[in-house]
Coordinates of C-alpha atoms in Angstrom, one line a residue:
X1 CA 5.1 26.8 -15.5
X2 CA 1.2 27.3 -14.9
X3 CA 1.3 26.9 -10.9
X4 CA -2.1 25.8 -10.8
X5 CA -1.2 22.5 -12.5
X6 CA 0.3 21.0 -8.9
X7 CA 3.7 20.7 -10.2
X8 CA 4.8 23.2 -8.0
X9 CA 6.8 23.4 -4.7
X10 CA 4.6 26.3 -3.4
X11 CA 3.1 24.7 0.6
X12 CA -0.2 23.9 0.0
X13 CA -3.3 24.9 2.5
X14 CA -4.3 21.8 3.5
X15 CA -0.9 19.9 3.6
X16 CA -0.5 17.5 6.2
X17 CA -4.4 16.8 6.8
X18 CA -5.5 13.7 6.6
X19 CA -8.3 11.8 4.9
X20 CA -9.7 8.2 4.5
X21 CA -12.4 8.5 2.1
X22 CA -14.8 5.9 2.6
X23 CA -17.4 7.2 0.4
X24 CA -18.9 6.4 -3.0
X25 CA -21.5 7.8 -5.9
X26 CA -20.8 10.9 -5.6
X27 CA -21.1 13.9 -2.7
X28 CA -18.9 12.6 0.0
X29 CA -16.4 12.0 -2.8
X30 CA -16.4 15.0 -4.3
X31 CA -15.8 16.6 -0.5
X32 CA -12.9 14.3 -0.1
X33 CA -11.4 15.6 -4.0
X34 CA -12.4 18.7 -2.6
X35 CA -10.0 18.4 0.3
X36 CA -7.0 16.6 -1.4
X37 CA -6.8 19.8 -4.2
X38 CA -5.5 21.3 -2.0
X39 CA -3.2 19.9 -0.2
X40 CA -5.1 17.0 2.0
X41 CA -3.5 13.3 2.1
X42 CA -6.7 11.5 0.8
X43 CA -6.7 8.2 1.0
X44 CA -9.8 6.3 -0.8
X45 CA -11.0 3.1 1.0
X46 CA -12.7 0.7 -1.8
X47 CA -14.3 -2.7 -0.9
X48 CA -11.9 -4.9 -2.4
X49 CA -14.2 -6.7 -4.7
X50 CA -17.0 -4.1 -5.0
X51 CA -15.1 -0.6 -6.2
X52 CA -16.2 2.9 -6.3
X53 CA -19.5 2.3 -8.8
X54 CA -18.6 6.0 -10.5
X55 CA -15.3 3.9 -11.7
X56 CA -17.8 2.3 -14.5
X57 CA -20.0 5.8 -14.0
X58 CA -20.5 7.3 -18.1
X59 CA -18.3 6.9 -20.6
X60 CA -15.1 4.8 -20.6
X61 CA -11.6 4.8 -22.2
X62 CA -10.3 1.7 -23.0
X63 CA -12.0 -0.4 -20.2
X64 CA -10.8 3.0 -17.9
X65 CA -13.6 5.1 -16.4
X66 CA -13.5 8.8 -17.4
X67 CA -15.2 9.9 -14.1
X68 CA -13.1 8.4 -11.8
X69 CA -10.5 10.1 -13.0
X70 CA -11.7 13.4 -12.2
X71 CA -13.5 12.2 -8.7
X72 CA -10.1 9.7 -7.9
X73 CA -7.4 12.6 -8.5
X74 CA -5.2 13.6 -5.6
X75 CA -6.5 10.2 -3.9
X76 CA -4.4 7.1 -3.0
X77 CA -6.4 4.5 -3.1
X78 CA -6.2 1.1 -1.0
X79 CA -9.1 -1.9 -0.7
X80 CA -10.4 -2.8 3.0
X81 CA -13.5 -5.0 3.4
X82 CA -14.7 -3.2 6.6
X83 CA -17.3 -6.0 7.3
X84 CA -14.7 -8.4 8.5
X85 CA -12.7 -7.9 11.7
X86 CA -9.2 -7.5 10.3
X87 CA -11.1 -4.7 7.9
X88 CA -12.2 -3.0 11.4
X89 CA -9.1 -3.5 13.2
X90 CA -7.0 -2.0 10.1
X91 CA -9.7 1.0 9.7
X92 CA -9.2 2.0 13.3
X93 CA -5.3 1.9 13.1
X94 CA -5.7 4.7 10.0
X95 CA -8.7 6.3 12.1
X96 CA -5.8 6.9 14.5
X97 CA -3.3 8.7 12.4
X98 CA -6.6 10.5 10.6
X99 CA -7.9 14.5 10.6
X100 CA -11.3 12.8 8.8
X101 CA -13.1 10.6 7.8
X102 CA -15.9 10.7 4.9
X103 CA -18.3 8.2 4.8
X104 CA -21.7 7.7 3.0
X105 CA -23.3 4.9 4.3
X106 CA -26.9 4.4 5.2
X107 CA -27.3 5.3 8.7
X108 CA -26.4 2.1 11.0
X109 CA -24.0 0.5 8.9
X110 CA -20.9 1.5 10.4
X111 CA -22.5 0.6 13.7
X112 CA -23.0 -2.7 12.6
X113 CA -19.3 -3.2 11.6
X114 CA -18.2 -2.1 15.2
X115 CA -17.2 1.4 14.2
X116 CA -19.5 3.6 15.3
X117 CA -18.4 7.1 16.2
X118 CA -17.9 6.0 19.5
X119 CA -15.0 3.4 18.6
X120 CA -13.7 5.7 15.9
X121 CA -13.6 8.3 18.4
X122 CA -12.1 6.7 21.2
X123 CA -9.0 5.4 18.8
X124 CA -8.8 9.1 17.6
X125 CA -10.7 12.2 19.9
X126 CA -9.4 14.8 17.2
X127 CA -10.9 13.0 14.6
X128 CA -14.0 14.7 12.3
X129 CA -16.3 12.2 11.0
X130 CA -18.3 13.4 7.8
X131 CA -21.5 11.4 7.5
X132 CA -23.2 12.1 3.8
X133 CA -26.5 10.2 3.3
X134 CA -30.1 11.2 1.1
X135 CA -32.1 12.3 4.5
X136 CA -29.7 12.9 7.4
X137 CA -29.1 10.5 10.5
X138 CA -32.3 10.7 11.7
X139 CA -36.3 11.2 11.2
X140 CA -38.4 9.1 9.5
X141 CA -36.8 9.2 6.0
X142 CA -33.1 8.2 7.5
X143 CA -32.9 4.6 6.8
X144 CA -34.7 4.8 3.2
X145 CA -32.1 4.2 0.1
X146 CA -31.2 7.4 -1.3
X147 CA -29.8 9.3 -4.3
X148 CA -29.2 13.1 -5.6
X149 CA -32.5 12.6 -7.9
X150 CA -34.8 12.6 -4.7
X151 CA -33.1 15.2 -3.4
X152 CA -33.9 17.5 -6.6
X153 CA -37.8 16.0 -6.4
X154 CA -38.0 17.1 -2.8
X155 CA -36.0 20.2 -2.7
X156 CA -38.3 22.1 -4.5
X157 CA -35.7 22.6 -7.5
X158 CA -37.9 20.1 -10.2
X159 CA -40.9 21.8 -9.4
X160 CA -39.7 25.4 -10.1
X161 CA -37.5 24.0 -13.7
X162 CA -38.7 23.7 -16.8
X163 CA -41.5 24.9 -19.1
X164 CA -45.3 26.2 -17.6
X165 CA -47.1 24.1 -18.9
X166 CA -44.7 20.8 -19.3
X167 CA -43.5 18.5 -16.9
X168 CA -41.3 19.4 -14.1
X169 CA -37.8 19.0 -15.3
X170 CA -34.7 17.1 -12.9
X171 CA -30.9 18.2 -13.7
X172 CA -29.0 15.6 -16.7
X173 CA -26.0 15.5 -13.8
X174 CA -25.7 14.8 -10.5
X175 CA -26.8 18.6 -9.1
X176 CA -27.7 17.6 -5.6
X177 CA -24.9 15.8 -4.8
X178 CA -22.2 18.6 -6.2
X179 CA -23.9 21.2 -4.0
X180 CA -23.4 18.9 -0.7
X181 CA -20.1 18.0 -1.8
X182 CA -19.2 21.7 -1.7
X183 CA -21.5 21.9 1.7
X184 CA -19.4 18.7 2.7
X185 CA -16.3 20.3 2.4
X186 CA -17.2 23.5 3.7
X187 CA -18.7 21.7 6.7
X188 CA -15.5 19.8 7.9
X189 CA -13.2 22.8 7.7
X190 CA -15.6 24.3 9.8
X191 CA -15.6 21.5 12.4
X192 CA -11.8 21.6 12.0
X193 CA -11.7 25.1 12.9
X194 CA -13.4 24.8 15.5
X195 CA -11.2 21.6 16.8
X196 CA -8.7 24.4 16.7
X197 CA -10.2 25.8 20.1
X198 CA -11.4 23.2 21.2
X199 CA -9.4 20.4 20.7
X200 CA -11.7 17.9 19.7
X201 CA -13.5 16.4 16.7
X202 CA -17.2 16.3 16.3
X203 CA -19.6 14.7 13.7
X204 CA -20.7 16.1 10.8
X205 CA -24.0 15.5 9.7
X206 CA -24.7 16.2 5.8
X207 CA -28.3 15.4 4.2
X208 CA -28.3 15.7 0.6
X209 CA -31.8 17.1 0.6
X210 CA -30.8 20.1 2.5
X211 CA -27.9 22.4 0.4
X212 CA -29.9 21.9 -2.9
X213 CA -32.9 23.6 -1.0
X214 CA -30.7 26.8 0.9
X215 CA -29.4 27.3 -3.0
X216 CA -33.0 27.5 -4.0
X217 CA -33.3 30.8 -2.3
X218 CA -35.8 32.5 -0.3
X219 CA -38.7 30.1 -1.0
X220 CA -40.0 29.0 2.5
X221 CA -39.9 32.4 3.8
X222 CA -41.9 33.7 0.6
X223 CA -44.0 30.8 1.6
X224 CA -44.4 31.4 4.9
X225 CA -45.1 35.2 4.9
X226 CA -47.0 35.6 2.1
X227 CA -48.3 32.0 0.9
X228 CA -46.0 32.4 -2.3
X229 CA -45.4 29.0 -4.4
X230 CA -42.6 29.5 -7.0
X231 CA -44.0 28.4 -10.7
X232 CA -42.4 26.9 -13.7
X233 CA -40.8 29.9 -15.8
X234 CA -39.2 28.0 -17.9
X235 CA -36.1 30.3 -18.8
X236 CA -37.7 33.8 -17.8
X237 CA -37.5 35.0 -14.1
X238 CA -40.4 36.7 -11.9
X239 CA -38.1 39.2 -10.7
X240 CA -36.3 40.7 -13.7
X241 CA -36.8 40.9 -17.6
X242 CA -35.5 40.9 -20.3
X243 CA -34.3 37.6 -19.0
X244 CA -34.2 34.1 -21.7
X245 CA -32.7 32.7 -24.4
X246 CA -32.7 34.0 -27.7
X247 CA -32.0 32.6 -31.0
X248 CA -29.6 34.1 -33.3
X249 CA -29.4 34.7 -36.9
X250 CA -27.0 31.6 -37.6
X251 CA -29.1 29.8 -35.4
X252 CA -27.1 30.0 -32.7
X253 CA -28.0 30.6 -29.0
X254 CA -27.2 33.4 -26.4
X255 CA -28.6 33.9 -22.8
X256 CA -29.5 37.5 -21.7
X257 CA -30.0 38.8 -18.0
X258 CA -30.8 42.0 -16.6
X259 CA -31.1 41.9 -12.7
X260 CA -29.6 45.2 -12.8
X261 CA -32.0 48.1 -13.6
X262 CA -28.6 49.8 -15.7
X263 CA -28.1 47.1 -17.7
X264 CA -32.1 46.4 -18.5
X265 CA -31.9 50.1 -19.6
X266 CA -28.3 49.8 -22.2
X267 CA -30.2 46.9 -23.9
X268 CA -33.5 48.4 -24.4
X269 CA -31.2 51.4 -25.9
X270 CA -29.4 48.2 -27.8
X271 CA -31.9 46.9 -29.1
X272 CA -33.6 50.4 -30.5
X273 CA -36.6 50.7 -27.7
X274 CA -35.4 53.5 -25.6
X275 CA -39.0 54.5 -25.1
X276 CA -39.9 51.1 -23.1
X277 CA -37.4 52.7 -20.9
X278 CA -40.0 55.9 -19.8
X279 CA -42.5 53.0 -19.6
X280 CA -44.0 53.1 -15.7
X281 CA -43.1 49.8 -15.3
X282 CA -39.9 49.3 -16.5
X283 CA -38.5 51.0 -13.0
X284 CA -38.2 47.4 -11.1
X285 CA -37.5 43.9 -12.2
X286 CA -41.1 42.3 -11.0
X287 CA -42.4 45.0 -13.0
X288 CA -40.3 44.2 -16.0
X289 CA -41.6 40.6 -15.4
X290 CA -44.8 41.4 -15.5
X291 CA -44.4 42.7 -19.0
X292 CA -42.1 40.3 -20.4
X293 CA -43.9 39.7 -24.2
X294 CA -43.1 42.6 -24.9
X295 CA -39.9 42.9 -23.7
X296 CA -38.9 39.3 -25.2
X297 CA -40.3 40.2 -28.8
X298 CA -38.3 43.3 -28.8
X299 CA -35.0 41.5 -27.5
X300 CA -35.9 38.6 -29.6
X301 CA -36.7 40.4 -32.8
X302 CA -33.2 42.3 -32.6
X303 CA -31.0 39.2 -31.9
X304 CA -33.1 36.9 -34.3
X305 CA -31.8 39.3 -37.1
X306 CA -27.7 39.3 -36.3
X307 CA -25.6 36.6 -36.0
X308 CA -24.2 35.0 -32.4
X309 CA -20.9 36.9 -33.3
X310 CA -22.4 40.0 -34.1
X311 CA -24.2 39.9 -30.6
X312 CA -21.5 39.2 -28.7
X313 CA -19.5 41.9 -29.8
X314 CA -22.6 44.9 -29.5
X315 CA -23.6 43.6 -25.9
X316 CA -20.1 44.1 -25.3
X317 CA -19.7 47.3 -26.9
X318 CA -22.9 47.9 -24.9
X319 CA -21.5 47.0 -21.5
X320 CA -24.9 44.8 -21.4
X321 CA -25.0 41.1 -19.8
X322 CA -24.8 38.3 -22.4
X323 CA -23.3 34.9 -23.0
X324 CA -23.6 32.3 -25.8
X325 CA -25.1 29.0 -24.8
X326 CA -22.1 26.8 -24.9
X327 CA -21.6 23.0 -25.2
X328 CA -18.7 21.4 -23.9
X329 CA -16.6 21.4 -27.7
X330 CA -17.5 25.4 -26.5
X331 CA -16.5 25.6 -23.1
X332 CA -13.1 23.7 -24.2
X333 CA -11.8 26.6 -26.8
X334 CA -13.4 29.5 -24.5
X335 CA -10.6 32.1 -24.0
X336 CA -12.5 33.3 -20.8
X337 CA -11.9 29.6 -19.7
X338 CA -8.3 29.2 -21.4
X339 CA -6.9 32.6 -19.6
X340 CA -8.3 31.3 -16.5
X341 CA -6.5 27.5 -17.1
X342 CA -10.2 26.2 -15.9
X343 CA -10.0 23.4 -18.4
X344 CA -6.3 22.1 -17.2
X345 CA -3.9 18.8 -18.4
X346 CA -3.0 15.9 -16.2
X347 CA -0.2 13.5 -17.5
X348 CA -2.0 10.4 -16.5
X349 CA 0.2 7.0 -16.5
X350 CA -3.2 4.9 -18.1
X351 CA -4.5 7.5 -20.3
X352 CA -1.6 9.9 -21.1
X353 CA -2.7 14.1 -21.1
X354 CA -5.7 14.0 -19.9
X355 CA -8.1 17.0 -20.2
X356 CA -10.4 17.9 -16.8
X357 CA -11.8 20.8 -14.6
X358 CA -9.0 22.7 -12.6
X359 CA -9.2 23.1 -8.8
X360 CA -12.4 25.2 -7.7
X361 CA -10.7 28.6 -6.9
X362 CA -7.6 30.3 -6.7
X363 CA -5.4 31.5 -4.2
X364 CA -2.5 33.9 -4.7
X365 CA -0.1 32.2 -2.0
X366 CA -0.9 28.8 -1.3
X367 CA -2.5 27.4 -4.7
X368 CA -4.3 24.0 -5.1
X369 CA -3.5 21.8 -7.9
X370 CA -3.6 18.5 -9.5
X371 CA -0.6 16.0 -8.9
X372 CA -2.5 13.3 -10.0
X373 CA -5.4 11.9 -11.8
X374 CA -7.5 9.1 -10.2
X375 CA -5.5 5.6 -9.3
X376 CA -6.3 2.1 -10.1
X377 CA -8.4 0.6 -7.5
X378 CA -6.1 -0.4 -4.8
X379 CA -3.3 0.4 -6.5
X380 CA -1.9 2.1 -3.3
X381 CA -3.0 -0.8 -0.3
X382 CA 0.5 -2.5 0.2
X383 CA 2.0 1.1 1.2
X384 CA 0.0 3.0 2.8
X385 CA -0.5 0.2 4.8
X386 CA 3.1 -0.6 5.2
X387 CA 3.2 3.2 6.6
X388 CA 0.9 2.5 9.0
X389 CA 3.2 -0.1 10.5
X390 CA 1.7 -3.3 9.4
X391 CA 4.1 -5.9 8.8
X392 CA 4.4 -8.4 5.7
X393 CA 2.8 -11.1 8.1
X394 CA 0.0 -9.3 8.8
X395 CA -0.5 -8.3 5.3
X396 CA -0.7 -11.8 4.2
X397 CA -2.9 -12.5 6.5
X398 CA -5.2 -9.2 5.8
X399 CA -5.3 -11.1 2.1
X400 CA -5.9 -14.8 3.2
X401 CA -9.1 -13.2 5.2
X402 CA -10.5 -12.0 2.0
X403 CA -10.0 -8.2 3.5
X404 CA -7.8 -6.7 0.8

């Protein structure tokens, strides 16, 4: 049996930690999914008559969102209408039994309900309390609506993508908000190693706008030292070439990259121009850049007369850095991907074996995995509430208050 398919008895990292993932659309989420693959209790908090919007996010199956599946796995999920009193009152019973909290509204809101980090702290000190909005908890931005698409306008990343001398291009999926879903993840184990020393939780304060720009590299400081804007490349690089993509014979598509001065020499030798090699410029990458026509046409020229398969195979024989531009009917027959069980199966009660991304990494002792795929909305409110210690009175009366 494939251990990284959760159907294992192996202890898991995070087992026993807690979560109530109040979160929608898509970082704080993600952090939450994050957490639970490995190990985490998430438990996903969904107004009762206003779900998760990525449940109808992209295409569906049979009425069934695809996305939620892959966002809702490892996640109970209850309903609690957090505007209403007995909403509050039930929240801060699970805030007590909580490790954290993940929450993505716009900045005041939980205030407003009477559970600001002061009450949710005071019913829990070791709680962590992940706050994931568009601009952060304060400056003048903070209280604006906010979605991963500013983020990639502001960040710097849609001004650098695309063609020269086309419009800058934003990302066809939800780029900023991965990259602080990882960041958001990252950030509360952080906080809850240091509530290891210190014995108390903390708040973390996530700003979409802010991981999509430290993955963007070293553009401020190029900025600031020498006045340096990055420009539209399209898909070459100013700081290595040969770097594109080249069409193949069969019209097919492969990506080549040479940030390595070894490998820009083995395909120059590939390709039959060893003497580019002896070529004064050739010895760094921005130098290489600076002559990139001529080091595209004679790439180009040599992959635009073999087909993808035959490319593959010299670049390997080569030992030189090449991949085929894949789609996801690709990506889903890969061997790379099949050896490394990245593409995995879920038995899914609605939808049967379902297909979807494995858990991020792997470790050798205490694996992550998938035990489930994502739940119907509120299919898990009577009993993790019933755990908590609410009775069937109070239940009832949770529902005639319109907080269930």
């Amino acid at each position: 049996m494939n251990t990284m398919n959760g159907l294992h008895d192996t202890p898991r990292p995070l087992d026993g930690l807690r979560v109530l993932d109040l979160a929608t659309l898509f970082a704080g989420p993600l952090a939450a999914t994050l957490l639970g693959d490995f190990g985490a209790e998430v438990i996903k908090v969904e107004h009762p008559r206003k779900p998760d919007p990525s449940r109808g996010h992209g295409p569906a199956k049979d009425g069934i969102g695809l996305w939620w599946k892959l966002l809702g796995r490892n996640k109970r999920t209850i309903t609690l209408d957090l505007s209403r009193p007995g909403g509050r009152a039930t929240l801060l019973r699970l805030a007590a039994t909580a490790d954290v909290i993940v929450e993505n509204f716009r900045p005041g809101t939980l205030e407003k309900w009477d559970l600001s980090w002061e009450e949710l702290s005071a019913a829990n000190p070791r709680l962590i309390l992940a706050r994931v909005t568009a601009f952060g908890q304060f400056g003048p931005y903070a209280h604006r609506p906010g979605f991963g698409t500013l983020a990639e306008a502001m960040s710097g990343f849609a001004a650098i993508t695309g063609e020269p001398d086309a419009p800058p291009v934003l990302p066809p999926f939800g780029l900023a908000d991965s990259i602080a879903g990882l960041a958001t993840a990252y950030a509360v184990m952080t906080a809850l190693a240091a509530r290891e020393r210190t014995g108390e939780g903390q708040v973390v304060d996530m700003a979409i706008i802010e991981p999509i720009l430290t993955v963007l590299g070293a553009q401020p400081t190029w900025y600031d030292q020498l006045g340096h804007v990055q420009e539209r490349t399209g898909n070459r690089s100013a700081n290595n070439a040969p770097r594109n993509t080249y069409r193949t014979a069969d019209g097919s598509w492969v990506a080549v990259s040479t940030s390595a001065q070894s490998i820009a020499e083995r395909v120059m030798h590939l390709v039959g121009r060893p003497e580019l090699i002896d070529e004064p410029w050739f010895a760094t990458g921005v130098d290489r850049a600076a002559h990139t026509e001529v080091l595209d046409a004679a790439v180009g020229t040599w992959i635009g007369a073999r087909t993808r398969d035959e490319v593959l195979a010299a670049f390997e024989k080569a030992e030189a850095a090449v991949a085929p531009i894949q789609d996801v009917r690709d990506v889903m027959t890969d061997p790379q991907y099949a050896a490394l069980d990245t593409v995995t199966t879920v038995d899914d009660p609605e939808l049967g074996p379902l297909r979807m991304q494995n858990v991020l990494f792997r470790l050798s002792a205490t694996p992550g995995g998938i035990r489930w795929a994502g739940r119907p909305h509120g299919a898990d409110t009577e009993a993790v509430l019933t755990e908590l210690g609410l009775t069937a009175a109070e239940l009832d009366g949770l529902r005639e208050e319109g907080v269930l």
